[in-house]
mmCIF file of C-alpha atoms and ligand atoms in Angstrom:
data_model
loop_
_atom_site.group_PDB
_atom_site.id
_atom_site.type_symbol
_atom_site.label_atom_id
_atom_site.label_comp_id
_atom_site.label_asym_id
_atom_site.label_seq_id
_atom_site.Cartn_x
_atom_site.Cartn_y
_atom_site.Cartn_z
ATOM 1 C CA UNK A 1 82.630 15.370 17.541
ATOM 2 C CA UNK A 2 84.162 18.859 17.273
ATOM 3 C CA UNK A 3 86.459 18.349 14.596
ATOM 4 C CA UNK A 4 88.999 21.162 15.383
ATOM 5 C CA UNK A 5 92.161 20.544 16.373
ATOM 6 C CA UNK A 6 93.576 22.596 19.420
ATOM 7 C CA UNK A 7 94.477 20.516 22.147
ATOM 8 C CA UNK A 8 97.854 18.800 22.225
ATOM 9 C CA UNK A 9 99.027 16.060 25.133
ATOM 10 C CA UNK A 10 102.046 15.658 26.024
ATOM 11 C CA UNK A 11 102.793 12.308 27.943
ATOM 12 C CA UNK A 12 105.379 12.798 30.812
ATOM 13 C CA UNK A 13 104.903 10.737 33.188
ATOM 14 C CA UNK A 14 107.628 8.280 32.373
ATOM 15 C CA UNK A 15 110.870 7.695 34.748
ATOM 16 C CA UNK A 16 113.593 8.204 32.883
ATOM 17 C CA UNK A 17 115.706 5.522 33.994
ATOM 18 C CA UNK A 18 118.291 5.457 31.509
ATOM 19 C CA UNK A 19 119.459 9.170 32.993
ATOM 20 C CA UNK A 20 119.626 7.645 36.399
ATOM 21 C CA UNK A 21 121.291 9.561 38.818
ATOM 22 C CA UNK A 22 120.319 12.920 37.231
ATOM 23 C CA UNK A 23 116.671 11.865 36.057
ATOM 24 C CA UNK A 24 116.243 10.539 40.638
ATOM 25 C CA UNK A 25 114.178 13.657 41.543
ATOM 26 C CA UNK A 26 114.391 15.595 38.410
ATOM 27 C CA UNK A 27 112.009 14.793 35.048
ATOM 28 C CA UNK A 28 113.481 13.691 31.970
ATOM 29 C CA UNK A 29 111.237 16.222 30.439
ATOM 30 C CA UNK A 30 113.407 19.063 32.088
ATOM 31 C CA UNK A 31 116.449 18.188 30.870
ATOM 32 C CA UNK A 32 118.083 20.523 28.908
ATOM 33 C CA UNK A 33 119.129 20.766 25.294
ATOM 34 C CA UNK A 34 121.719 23.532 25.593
ATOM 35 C CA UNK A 35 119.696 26.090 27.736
ATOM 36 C CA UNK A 36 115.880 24.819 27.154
ATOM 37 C CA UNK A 37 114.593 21.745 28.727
ATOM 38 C CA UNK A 38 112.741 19.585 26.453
ATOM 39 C CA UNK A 39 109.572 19.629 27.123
ATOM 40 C CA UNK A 40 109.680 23.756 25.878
ATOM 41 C CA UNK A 41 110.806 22.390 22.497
ATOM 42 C CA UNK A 42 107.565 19.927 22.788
ATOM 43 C CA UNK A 43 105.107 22.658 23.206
ATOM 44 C CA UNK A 44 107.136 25.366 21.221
ATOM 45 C CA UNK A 45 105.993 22.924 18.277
ATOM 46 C CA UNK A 46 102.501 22.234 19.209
ATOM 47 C CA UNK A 47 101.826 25.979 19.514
ATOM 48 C CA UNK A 48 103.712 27.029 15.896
ATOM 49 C CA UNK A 49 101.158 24.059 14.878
ATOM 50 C CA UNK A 50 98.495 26.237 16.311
ATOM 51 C CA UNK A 51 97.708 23.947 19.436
ATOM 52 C CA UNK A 52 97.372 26.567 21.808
ATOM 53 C CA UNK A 53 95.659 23.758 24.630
ATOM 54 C CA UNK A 54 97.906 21.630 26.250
ATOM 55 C CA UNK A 55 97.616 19.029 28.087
ATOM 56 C CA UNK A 56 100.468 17.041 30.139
ATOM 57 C CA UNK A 57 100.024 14.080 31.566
ATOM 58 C CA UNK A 58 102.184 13.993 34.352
ATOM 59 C CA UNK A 59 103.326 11.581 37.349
ATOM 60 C CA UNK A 60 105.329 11.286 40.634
ATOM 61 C CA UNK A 61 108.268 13.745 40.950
ATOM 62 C CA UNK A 62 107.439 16.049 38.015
ATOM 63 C CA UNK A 63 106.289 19.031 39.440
ATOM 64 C CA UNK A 64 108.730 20.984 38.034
ATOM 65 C CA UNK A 65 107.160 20.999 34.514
ATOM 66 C CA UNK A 66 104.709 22.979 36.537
ATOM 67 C CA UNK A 67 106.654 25.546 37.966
ATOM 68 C CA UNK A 68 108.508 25.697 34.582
ATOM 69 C CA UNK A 69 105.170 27.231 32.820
ATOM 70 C CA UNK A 70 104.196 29.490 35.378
ATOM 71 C CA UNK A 71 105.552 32.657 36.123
ATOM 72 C CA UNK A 72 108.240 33.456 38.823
ATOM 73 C CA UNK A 73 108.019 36.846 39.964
ATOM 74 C CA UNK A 74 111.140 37.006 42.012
ATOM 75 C CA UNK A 75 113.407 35.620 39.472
ATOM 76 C CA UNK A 76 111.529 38.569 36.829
ATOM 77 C CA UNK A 77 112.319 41.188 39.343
ATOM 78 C CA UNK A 78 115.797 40.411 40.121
ATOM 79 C CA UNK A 79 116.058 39.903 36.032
ATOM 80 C CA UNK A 80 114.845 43.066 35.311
ATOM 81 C CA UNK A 81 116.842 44.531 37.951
ATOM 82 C CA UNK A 82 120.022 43.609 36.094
ATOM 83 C CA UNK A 83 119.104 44.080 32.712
ATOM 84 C CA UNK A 84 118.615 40.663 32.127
ATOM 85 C CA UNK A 85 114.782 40.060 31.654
ATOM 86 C CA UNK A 86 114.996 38.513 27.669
ATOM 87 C CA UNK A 87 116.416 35.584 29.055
ATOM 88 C CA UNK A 88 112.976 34.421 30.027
ATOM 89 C CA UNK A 89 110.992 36.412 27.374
ATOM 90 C CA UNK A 90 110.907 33.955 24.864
ATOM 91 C CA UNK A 91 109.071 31.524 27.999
ATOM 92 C CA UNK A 92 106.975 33.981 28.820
ATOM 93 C CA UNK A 93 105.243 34.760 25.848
ATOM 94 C CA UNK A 94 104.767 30.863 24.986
ATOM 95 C CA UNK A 95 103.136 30.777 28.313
ATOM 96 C CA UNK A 96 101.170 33.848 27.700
ATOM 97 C CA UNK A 97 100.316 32.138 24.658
ATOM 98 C CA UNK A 98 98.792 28.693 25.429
ATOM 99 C CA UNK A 99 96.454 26.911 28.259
ATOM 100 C CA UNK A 100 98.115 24.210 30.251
ATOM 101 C CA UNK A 101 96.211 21.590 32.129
ATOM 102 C CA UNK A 102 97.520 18.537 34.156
ATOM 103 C CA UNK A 103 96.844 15.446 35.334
ATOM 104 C CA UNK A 104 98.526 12.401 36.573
ATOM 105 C CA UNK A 105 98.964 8.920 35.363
ATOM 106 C CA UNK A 106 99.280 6.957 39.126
ATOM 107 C CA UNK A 107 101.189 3.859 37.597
ATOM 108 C CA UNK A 108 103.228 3.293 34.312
ATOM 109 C CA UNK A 109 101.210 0.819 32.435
ATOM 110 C CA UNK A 110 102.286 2.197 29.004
ATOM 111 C CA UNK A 111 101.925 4.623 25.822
ATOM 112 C CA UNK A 112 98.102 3.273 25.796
ATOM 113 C CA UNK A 113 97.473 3.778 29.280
ATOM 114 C CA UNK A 114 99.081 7.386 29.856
ATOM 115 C CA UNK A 115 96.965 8.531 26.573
ATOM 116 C CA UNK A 116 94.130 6.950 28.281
ATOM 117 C CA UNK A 117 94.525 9.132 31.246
ATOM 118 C CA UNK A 118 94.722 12.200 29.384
ATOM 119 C CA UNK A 119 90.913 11.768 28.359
ATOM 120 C CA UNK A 120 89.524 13.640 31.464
ATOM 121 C CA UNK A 121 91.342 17.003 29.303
ATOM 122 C CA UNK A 122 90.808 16.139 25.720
ATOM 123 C CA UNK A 123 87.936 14.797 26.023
ATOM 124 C CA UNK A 124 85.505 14.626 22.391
ATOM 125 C CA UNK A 125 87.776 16.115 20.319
ATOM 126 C CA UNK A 126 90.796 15.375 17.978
ATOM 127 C CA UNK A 127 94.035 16.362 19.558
ATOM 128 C CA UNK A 128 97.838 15.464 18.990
ATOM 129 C CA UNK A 129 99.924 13.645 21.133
ATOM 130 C CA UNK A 130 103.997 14.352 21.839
ATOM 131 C CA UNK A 131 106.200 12.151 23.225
ATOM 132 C CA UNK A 132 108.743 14.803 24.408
ATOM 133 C CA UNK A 133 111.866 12.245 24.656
ATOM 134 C CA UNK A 134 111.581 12.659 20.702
ATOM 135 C CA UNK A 135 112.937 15.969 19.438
ATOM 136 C CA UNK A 136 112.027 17.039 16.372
ATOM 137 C CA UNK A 137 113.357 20.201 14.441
ATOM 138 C CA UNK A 138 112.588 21.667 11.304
ATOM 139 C CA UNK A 139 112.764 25.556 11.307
ATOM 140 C CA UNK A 140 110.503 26.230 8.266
ATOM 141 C CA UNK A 141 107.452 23.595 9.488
ATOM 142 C CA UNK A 142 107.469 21.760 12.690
ATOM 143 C CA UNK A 143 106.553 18.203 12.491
ATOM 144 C CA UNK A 144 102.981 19.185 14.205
ATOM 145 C CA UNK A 145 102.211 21.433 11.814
ATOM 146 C CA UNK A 146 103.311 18.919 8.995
ATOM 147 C CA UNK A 147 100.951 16.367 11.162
ATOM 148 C CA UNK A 148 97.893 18.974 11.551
ATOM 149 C CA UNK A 149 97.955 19.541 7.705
ATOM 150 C CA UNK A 150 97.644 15.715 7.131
ATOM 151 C CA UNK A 151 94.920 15.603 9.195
ATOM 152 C CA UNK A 152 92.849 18.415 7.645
ATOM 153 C CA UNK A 153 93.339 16.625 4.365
ATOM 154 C CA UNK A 154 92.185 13.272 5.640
ATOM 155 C CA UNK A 155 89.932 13.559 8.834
ATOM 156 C CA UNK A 156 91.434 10.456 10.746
ATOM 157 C CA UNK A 157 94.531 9.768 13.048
ATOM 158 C CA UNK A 158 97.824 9.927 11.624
ATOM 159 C CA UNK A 159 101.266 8.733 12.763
ATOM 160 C CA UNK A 160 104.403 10.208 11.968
ATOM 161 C CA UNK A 161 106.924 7.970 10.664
ATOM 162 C CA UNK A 162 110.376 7.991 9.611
ATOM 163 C CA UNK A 163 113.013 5.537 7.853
ATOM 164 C CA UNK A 164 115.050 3.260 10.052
ATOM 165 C CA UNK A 165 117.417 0.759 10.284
ATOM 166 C CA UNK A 166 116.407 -2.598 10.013
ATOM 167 C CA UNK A 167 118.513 -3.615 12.682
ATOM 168 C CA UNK A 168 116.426 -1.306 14.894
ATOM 169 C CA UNK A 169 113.110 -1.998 13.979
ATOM 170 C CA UNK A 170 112.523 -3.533 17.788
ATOM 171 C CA UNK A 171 113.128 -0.007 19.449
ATOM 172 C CA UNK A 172 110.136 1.295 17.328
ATOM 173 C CA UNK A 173 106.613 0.853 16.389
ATOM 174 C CA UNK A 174 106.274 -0.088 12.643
ATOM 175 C CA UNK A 175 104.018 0.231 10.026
ATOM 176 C CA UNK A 176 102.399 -1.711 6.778
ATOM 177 C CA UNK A 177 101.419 0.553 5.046
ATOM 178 C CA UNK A 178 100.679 1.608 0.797
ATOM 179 C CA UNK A 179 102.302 5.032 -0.625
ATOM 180 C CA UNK A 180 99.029 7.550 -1.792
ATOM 181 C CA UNK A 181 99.646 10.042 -4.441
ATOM 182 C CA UNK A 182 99.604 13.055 -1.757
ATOM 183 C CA UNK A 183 103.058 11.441 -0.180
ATOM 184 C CA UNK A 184 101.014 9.826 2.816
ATOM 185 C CA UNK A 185 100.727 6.242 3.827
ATOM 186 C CA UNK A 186 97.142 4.491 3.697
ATOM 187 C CA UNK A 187 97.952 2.290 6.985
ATOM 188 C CA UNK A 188 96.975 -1.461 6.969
ATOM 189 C CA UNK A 189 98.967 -2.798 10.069
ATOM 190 C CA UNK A 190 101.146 -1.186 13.060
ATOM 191 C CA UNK A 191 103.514 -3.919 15.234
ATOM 192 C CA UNK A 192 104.761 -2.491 18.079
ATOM 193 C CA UNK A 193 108.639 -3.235 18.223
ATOM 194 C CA UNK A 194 108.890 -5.905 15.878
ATOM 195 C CA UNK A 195 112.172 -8.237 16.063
ATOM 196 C CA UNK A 196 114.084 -7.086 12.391
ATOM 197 C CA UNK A 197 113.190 -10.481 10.764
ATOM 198 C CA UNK A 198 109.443 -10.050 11.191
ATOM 199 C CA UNK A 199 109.276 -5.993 10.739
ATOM 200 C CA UNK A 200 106.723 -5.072 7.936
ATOM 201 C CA UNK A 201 108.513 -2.278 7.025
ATOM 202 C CA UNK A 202 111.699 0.192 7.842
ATOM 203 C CA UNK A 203 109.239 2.795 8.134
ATOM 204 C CA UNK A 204 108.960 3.507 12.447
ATOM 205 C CA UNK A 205 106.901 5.559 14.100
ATOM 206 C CA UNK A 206 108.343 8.488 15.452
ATOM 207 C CA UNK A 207 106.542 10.633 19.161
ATOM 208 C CA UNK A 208 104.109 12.630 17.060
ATOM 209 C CA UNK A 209 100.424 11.255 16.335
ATOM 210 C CA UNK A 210 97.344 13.470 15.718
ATOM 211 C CA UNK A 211 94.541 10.642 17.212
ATOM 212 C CA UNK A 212 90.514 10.913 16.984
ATOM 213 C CA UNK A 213 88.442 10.617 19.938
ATOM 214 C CA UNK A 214 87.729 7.190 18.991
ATOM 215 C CA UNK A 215 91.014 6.137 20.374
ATOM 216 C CA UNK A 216 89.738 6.171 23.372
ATOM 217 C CA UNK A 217 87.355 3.780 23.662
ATOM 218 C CA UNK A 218 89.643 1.127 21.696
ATOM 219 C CA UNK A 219 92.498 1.941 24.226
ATOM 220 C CA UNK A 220 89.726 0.637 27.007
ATOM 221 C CA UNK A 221 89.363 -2.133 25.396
ATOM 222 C CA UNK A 222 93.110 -2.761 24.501
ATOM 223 C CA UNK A 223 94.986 -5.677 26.351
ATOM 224 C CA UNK A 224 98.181 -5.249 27.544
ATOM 225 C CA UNK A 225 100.705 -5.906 24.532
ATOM 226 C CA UNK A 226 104.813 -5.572 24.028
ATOM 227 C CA UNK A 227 106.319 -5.589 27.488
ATOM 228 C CA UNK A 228 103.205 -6.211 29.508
ATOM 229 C CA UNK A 229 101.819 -2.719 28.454
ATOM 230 C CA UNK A 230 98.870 -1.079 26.945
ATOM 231 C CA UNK A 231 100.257 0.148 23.778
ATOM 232 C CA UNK A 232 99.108 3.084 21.803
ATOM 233 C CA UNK A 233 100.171 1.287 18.825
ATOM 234 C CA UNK A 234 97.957 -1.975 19.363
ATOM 235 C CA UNK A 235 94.637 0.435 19.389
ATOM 236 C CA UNK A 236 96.482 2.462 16.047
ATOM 237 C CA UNK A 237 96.425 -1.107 14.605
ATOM 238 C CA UNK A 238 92.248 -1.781 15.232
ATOM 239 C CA UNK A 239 91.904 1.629 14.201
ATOM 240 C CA UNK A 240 93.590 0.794 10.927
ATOM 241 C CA UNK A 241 91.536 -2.077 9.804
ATOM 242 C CA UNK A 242 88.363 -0.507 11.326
ATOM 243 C CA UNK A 243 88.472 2.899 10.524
ATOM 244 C CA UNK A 244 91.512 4.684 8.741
ATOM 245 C CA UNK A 245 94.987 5.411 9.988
ATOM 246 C CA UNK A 246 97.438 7.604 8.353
ATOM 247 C CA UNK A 247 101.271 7.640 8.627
ATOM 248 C CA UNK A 248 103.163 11.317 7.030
ATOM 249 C CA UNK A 249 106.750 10.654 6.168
ATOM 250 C CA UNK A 250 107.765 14.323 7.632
ATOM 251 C CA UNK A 251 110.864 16.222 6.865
ATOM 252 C CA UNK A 252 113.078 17.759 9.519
ATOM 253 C CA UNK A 253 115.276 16.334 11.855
ATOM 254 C CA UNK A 254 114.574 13.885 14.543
ATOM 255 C CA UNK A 255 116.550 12.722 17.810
ATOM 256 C CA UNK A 256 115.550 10.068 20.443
ATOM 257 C CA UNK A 257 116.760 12.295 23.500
ATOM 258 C CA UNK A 258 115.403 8.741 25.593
ATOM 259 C CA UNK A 259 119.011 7.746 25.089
ATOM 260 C CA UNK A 260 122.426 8.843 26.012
ATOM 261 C CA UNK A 261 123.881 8.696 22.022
ATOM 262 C CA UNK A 262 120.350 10.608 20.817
ATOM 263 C CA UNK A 263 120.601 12.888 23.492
ATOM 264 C CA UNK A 264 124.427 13.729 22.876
ATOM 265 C CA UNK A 265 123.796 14.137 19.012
ATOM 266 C CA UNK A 266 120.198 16.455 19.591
ATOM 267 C CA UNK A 267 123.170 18.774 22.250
ATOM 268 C CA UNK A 268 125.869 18.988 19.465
ATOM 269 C CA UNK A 269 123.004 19.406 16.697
ATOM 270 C CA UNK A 270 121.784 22.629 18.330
ATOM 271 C CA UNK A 271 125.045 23.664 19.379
ATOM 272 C CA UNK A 272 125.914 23.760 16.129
ATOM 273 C CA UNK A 273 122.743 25.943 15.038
ATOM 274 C CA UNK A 274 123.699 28.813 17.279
HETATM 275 C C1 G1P B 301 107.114 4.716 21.913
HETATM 276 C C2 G1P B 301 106.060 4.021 21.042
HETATM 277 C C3 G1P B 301 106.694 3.516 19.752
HETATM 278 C C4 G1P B 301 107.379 4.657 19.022
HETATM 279 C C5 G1P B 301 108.404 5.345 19.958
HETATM 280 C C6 G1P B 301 108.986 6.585 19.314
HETATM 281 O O1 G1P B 301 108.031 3.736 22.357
HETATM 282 O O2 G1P B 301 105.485 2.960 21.766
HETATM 283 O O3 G1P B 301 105.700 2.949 18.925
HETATM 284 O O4 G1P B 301 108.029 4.181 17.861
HETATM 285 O O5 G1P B 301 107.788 5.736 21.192
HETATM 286 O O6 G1P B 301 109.955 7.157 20.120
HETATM 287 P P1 G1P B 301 109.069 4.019 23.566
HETATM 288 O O7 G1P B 301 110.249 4.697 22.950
HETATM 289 O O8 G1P B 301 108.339 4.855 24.565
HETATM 290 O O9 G1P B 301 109.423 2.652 24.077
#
């Protein structure tokens, strides 16, 4: 196994439901927080974590992730026509700055399953994996790079995790897990969305994993789990007992942008950082 981390997959293929009408033939990956859609913030991340090669796994109705990381030369004409060509720079040089390969996950049959279908790209290496609903900030050290330097200390998969509610422990995947000295968390157990009087911990796991090529052959052999779905978290779980899972308490800011009230609070949030 090449043990150097450069890819990073994002999984996209998702609906988006709970932005119906707007999410109908646009991806939720696209929407914007103030002027950037999402998914830019996603790979903004992966490539200040120096993940230059990324990987989206995309579905149905999402080829406008595509178009979003390739050039369009009419638009840069007319923009430098009037003057107005740095409002795409900052695009264009992350684009000029990373690989980007696709492929598509036919049905939604979970976290599990889309990682699954990202294998064709990653292939035998260690690579991290963004769920781009989850936006996380923190201007002096993304959350990837926090993640990457975890795993260069340790050598395994690691999870990134933050405090929750109890209350709200079945909206998450949780984990059992014992405090090391370096700040980390040696992981025994992971539940995926556990009701609050059965959660092992208040510690839930937040769209940002750095996973080992072993993950995939567990995920093949991972039965469908919470909601009739292969979940990433089940295989996390084997992985913990069998091999050695990590879980990094990171510091920054994080919003759920899957839901209206996360996706209000990440708008006024960056509003406010203008
Ligand atoms: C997924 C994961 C879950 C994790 C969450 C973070 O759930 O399955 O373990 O805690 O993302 O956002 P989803 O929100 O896709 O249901």
């Amino acid at each position: 196994m090449n043990r150097m981390l450069k890819k990073c997959l994002f999984l996209a293929g998702g609906y988006g439901t709970r932005f119906l009408p707007a999410t109908k033939s646009m991806p939720k990956e696209m929407l914007p927080i103030l002027n950037k859609p999402l998914i830019q913030y996603g790979v903004e991340e992966a490539v200040e974590a120096g993940l230059h090669e990324i990987a989206i796994v995309t579905g149905r109705g999402k080829r406008a992730i595509e178009d979003h990381f390739d050039l369009n030369i009419e638009l840069q004409n007319k923009l430098k026509e009037t003057g107005r060509a740095d409002t795409v720079e900052a695009l264009e040089s992350l684009i000029d700055s990373c690989s980007i390969a696709y492929t598509r996950q036919r049905e939604m049959l979970g976290t599990g399953h889309a990682v699954l279908t990202g294998r064709v790209i990653i292939g035998d290496s260690p690579f991290a994996v963004v769920l781009s609903d989850d936006l996380c900030l923190n201007p002096d050290k993304g959350v990837l790079r926090q993640l990457v330097e975890v795993y260069q200390r340790h050598e395994c998969c690691v999870v990134a995790v933050q405090e929750i509610p109890g209350e709200l422990s079945n909206r998450y995947g949780v984990i059992d897990g014992l405090l090391q000295t370096d700040g980390t968390y040696l992981v025994h157990n992971l539940v995926e969305k556990p009701e609050p009087q059965e959660t092992p911990s208040n510690l839930g796991i937040v769209g940002r994993y750095i996973l080992t090529p072993e993950i995939f052959d567990e995920l093949e052999r991972t039965l469908p789990g919470y909601g009739g779905e292969i979940q990433l978290t089940d295989a996390l779980g084997v992985l913990a007992r069998t091999s050695k899972v990590v879980a990094c308490r990171f510091t920054g800011v994080r919003f759920d942008c899957g839901s209206l009230p996360g996706f209000v609070d990440a708008t006024n949030y960056c509003y406010q950082q203008e």
